[in-house]
Short mmCIF file of the N, C-alpha and C atoms (twelve columns), coordinates in Angstrom:
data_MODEL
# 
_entry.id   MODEL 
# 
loop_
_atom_site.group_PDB 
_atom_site.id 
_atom_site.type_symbol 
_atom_site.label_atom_id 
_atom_site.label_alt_id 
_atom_site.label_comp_id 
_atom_site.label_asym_id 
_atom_site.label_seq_id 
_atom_site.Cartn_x 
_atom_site.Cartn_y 
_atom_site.Cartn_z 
_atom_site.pdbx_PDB_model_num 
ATOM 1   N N  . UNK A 1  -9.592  -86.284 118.243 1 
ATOM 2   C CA . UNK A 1  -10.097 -87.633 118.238 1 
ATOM 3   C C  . UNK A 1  -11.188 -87.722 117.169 1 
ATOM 4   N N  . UNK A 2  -11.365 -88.664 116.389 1 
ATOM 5   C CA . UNK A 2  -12.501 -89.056 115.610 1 
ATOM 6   C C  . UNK A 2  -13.233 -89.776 115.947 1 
ATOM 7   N N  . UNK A 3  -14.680 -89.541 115.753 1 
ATOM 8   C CA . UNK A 3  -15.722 -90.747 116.674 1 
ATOM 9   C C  . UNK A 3  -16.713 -91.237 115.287 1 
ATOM 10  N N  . UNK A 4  -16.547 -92.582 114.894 1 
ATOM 11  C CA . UNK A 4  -17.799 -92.997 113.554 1 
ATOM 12  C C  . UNK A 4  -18.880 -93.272 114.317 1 
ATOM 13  N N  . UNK A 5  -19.667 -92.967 113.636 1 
ATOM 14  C CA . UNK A 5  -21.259 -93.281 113.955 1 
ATOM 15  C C  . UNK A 5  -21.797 -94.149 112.586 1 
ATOM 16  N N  . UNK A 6  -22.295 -95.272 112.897 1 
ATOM 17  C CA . UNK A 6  -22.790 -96.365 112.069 1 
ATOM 18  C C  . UNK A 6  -24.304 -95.511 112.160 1 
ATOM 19  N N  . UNK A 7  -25.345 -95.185 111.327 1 
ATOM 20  C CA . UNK A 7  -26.844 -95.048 111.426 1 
ATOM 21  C C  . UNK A 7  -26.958 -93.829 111.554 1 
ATOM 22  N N  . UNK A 8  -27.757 -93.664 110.424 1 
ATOM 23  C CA . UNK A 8  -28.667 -92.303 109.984 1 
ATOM 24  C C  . UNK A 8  -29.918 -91.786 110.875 1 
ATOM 25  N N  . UNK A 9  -30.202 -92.745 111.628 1 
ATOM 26  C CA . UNK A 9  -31.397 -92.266 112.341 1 
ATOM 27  C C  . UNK A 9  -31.408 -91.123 113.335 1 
ATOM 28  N N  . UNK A 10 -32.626 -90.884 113.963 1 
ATOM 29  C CA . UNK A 10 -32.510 -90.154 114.784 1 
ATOM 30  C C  . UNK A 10 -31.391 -90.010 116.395 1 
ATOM 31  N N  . UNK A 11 -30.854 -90.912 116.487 1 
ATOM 32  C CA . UNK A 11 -30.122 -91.218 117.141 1 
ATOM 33  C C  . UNK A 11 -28.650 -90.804 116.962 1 
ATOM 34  N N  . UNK A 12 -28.702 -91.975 115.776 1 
ATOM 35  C CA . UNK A 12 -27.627 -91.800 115.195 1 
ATOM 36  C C  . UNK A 12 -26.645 -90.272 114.802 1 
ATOM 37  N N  . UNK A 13 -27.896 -89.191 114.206 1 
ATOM 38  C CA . UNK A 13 -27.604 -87.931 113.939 1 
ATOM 39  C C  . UNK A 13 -27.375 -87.235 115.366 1 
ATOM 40  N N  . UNK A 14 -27.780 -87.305 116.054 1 
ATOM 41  C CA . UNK A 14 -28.241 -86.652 117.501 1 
ATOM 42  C C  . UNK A 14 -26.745 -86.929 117.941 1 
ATOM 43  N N  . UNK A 15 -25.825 -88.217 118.024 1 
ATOM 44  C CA . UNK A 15 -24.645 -88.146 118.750 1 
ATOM 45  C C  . UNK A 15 -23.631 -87.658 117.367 1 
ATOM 46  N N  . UNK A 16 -23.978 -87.735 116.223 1 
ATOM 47  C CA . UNK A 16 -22.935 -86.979 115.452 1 
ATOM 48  C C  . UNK A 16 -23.035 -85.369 115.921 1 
ATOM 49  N N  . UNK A 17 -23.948 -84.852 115.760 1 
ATOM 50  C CA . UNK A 17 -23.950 -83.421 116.377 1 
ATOM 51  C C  . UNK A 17 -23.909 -83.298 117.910 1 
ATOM 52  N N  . UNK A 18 -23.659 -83.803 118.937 1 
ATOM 53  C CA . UNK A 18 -23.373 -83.861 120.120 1 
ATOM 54  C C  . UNK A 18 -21.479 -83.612 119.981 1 
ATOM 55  N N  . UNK A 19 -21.143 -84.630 119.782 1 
ATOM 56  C CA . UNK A 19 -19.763 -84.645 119.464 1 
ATOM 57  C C  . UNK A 19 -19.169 -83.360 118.451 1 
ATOM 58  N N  . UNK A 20 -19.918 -83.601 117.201 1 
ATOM 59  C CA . UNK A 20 -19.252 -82.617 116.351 1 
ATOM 60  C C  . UNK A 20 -19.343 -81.261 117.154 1 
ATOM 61  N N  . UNK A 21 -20.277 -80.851 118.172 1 
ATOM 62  C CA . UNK A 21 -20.173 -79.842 119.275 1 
ATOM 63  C C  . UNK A 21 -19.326 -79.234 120.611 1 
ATOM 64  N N  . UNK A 22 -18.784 -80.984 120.474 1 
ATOM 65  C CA . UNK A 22 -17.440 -80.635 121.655 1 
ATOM 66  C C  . UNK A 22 -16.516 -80.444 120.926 1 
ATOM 67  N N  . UNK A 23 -15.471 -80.088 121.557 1 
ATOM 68  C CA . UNK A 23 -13.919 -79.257 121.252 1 
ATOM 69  C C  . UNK A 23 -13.358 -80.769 121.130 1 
ATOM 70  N N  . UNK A 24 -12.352 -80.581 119.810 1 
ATOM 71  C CA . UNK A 24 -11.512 -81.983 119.908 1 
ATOM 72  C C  . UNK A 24 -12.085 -82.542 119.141 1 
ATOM 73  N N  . UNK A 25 -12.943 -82.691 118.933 1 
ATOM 74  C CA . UNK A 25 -14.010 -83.892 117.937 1 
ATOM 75  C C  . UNK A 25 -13.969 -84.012 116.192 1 
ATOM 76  N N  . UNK A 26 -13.518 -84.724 116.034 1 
ATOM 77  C CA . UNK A 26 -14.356 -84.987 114.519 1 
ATOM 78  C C  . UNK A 26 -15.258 -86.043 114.828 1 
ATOM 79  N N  . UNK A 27 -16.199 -85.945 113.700 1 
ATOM 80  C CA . UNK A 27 -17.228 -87.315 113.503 1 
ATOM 81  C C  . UNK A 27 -16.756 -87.833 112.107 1 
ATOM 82  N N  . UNK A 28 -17.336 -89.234 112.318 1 
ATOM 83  C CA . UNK A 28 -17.486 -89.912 110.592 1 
ATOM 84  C C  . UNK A 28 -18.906 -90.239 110.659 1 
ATOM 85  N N  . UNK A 29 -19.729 -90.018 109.709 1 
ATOM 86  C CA . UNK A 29 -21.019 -90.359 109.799 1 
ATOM 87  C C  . UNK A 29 -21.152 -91.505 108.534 1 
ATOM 88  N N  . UNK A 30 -21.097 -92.961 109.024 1 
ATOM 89  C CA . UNK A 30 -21.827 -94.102 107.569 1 
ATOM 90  C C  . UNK A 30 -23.497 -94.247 107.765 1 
ATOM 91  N N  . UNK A 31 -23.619 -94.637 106.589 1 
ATOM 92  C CA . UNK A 31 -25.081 -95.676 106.342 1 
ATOM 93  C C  . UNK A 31 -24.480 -96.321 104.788 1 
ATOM 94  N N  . UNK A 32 -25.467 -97.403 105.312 1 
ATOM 95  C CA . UNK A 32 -25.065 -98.147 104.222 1 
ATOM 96  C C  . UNK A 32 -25.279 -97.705 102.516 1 
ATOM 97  N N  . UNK A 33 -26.493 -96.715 102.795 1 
ATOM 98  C CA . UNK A 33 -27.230 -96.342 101.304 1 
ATOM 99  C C  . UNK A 33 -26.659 -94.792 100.596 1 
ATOM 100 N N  . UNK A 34 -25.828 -94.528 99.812  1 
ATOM 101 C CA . UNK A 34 -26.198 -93.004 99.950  1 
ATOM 102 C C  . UNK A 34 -27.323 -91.509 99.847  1 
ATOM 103 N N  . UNK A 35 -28.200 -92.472 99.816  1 
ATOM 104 C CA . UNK A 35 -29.740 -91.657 99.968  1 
ATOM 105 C C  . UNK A 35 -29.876 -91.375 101.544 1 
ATOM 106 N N  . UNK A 36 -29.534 -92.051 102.112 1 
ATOM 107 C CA . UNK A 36 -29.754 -91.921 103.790 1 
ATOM 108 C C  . UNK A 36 -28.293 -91.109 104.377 1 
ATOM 109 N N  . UNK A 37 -27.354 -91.102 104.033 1 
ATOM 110 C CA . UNK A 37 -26.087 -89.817 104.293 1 
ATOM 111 C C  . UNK A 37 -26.839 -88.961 103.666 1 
ATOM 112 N N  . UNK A 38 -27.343 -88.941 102.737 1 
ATOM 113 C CA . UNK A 38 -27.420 -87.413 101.897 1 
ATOM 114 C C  . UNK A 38 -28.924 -86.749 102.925 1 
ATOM 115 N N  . UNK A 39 -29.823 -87.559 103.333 1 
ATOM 116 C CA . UNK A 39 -31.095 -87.356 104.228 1 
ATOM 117 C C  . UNK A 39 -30.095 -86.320 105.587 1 
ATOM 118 N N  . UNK A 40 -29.179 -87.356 106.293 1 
ATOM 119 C CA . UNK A 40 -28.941 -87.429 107.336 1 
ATOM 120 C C  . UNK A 40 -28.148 -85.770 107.647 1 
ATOM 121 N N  . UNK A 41 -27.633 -85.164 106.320 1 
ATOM 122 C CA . UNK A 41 -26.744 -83.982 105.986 1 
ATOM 123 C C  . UNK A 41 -27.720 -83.377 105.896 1 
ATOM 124 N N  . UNK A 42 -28.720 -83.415 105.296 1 
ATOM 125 C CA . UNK A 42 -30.195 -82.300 105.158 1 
ATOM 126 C C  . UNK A 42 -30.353 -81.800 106.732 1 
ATOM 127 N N  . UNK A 43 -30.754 -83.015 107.423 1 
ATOM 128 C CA . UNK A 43 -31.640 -82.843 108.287 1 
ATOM 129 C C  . UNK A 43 -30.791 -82.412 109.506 1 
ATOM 130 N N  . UNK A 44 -29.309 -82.724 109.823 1 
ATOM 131 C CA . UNK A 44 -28.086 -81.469 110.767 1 
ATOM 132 C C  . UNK A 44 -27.835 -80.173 109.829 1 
ATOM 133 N N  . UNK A 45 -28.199 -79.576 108.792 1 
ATOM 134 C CA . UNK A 45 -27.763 -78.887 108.695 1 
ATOM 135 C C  . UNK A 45 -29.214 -77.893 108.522 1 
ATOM 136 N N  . UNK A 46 -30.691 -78.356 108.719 1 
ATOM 137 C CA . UNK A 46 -31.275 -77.661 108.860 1 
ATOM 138 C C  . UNK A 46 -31.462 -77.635 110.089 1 
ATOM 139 N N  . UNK A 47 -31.303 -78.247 111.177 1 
ATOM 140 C CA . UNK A 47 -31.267 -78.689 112.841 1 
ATOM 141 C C  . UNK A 47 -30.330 -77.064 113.090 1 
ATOM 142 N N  . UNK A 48 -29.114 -76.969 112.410 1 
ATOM 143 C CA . UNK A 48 -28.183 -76.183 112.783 1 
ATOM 144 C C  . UNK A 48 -28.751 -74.734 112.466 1 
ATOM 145 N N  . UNK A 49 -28.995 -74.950 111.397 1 
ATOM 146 C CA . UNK A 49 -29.856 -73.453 110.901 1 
ATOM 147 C C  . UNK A 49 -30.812 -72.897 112.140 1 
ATOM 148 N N  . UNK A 50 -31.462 -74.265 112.592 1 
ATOM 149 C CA . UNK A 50 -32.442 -73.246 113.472 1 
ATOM 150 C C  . UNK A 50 -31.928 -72.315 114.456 1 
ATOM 151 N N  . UNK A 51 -30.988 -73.042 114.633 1 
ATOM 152 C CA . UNK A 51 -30.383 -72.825 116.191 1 
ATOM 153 C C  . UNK A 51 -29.697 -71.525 115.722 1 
ATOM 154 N N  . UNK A 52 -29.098 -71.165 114.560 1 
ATOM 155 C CA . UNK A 52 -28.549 -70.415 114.187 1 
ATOM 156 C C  . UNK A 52 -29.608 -69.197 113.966 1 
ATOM 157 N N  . UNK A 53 -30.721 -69.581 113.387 1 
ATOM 158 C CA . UNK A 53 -31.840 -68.507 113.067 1 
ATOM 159 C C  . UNK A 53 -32.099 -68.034 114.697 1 
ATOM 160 N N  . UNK A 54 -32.239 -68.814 115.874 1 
ATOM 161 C CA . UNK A 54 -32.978 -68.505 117.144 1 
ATOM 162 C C  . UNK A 54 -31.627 -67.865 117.694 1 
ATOM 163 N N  . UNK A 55 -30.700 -67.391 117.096 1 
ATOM 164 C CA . UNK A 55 -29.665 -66.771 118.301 1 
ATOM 165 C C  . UNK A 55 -28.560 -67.399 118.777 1 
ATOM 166 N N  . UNK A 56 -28.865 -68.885 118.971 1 
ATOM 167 C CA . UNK A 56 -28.205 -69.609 120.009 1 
ATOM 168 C C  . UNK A 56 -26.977 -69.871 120.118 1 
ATOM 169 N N  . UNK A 57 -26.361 -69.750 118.368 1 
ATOM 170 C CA . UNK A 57 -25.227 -70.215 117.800 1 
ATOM 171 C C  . UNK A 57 -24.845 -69.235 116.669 1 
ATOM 172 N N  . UNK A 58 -23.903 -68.757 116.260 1 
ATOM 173 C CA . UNK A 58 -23.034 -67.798 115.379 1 
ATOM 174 C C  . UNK A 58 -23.618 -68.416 113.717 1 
ATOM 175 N N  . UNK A 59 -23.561 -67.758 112.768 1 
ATOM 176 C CA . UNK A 59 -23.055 -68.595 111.665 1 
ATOM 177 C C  . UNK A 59 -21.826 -69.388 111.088 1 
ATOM 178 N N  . UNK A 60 -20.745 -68.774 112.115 1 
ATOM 179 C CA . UNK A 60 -19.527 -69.266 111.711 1 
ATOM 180 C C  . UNK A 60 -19.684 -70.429 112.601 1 
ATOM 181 N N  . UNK A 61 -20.037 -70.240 113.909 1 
ATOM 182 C CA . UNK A 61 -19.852 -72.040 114.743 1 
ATOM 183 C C  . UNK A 61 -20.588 -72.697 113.647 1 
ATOM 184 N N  . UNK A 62 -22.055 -72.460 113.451 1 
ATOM 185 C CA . UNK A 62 -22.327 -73.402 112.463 1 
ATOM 186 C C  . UNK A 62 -21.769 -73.855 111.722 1 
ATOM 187 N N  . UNK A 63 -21.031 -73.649 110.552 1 
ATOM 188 C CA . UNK A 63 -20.419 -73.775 109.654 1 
ATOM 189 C C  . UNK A 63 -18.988 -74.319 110.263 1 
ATOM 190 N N  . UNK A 64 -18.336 -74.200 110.909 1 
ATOM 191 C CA . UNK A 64 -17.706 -75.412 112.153 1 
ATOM 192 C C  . UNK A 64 -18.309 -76.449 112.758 1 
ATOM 193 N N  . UNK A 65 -18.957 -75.955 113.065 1 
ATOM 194 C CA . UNK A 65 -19.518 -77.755 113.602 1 
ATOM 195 C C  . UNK A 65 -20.129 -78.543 111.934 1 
ATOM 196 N N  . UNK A 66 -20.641 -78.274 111.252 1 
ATOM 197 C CA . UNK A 66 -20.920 -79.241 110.253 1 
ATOM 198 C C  . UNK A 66 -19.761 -79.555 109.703 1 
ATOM 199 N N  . UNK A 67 -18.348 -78.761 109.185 1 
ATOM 200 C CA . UNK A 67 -17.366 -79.083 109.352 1 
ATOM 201 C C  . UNK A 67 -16.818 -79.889 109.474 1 
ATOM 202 N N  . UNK A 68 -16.778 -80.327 110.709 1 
ATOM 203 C CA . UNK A 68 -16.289 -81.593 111.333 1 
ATOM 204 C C  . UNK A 68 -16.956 -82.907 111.399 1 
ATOM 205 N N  . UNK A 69 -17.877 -82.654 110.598 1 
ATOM 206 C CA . UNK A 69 -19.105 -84.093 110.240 1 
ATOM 207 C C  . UNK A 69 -18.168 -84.874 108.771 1 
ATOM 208 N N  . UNK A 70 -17.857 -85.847 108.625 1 
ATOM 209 C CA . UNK A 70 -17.600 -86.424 107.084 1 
ATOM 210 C C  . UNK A 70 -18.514 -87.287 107.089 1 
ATOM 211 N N  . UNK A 71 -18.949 -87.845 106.043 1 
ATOM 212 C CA . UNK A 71 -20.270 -89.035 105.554 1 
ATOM 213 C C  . UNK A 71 -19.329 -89.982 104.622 1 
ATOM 214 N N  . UNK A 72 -19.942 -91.202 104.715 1 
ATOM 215 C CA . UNK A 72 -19.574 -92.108 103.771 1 
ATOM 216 C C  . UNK A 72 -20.542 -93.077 103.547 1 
ATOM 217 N N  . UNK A 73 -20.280 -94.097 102.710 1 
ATOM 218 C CA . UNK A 73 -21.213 -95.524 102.682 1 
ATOM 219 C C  . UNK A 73 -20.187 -96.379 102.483 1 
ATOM 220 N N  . UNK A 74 -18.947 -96.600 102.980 1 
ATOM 221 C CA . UNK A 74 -17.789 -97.821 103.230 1 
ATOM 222 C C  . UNK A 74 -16.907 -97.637 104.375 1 
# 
């Protein structure tokens, strides 16, 4: 299943990586600007790092779950 998420915010990122975390999932991630996708990719993929630095998660899940994130601005 694919799930879009309209908004870069904190929110917004929070249910793209929720989803991109369950089994089954792709995400689409828009904003209207591409300065704010390109923010929004910084800031899950240093989110992921941590989790990855603290143990919690493999490097390869990481690199799966961002994966399954696409960005656009249309």
């Amino acid at each position: 299943m694919i799930v879009g998420v309209i908004g870069t915010g904190t929110m917004g990122r929070g249910i793209v990586l929720a989803f991109a975390q369950a089994e089954g999932y792709e995400v689409c991630l828009y904003a209207a600007e591409k300065k704010r996708v390109q923010g929004a990719e910084k800031k899950n993929c240093t989110g992921i790092g941590k989790r990855v630095g603290k143990g919690k998660i493999t490097k390869e899940k990481a690199e799966e779950i961002l994966g399954k994130i696409k960005t656009g601005t249309k």
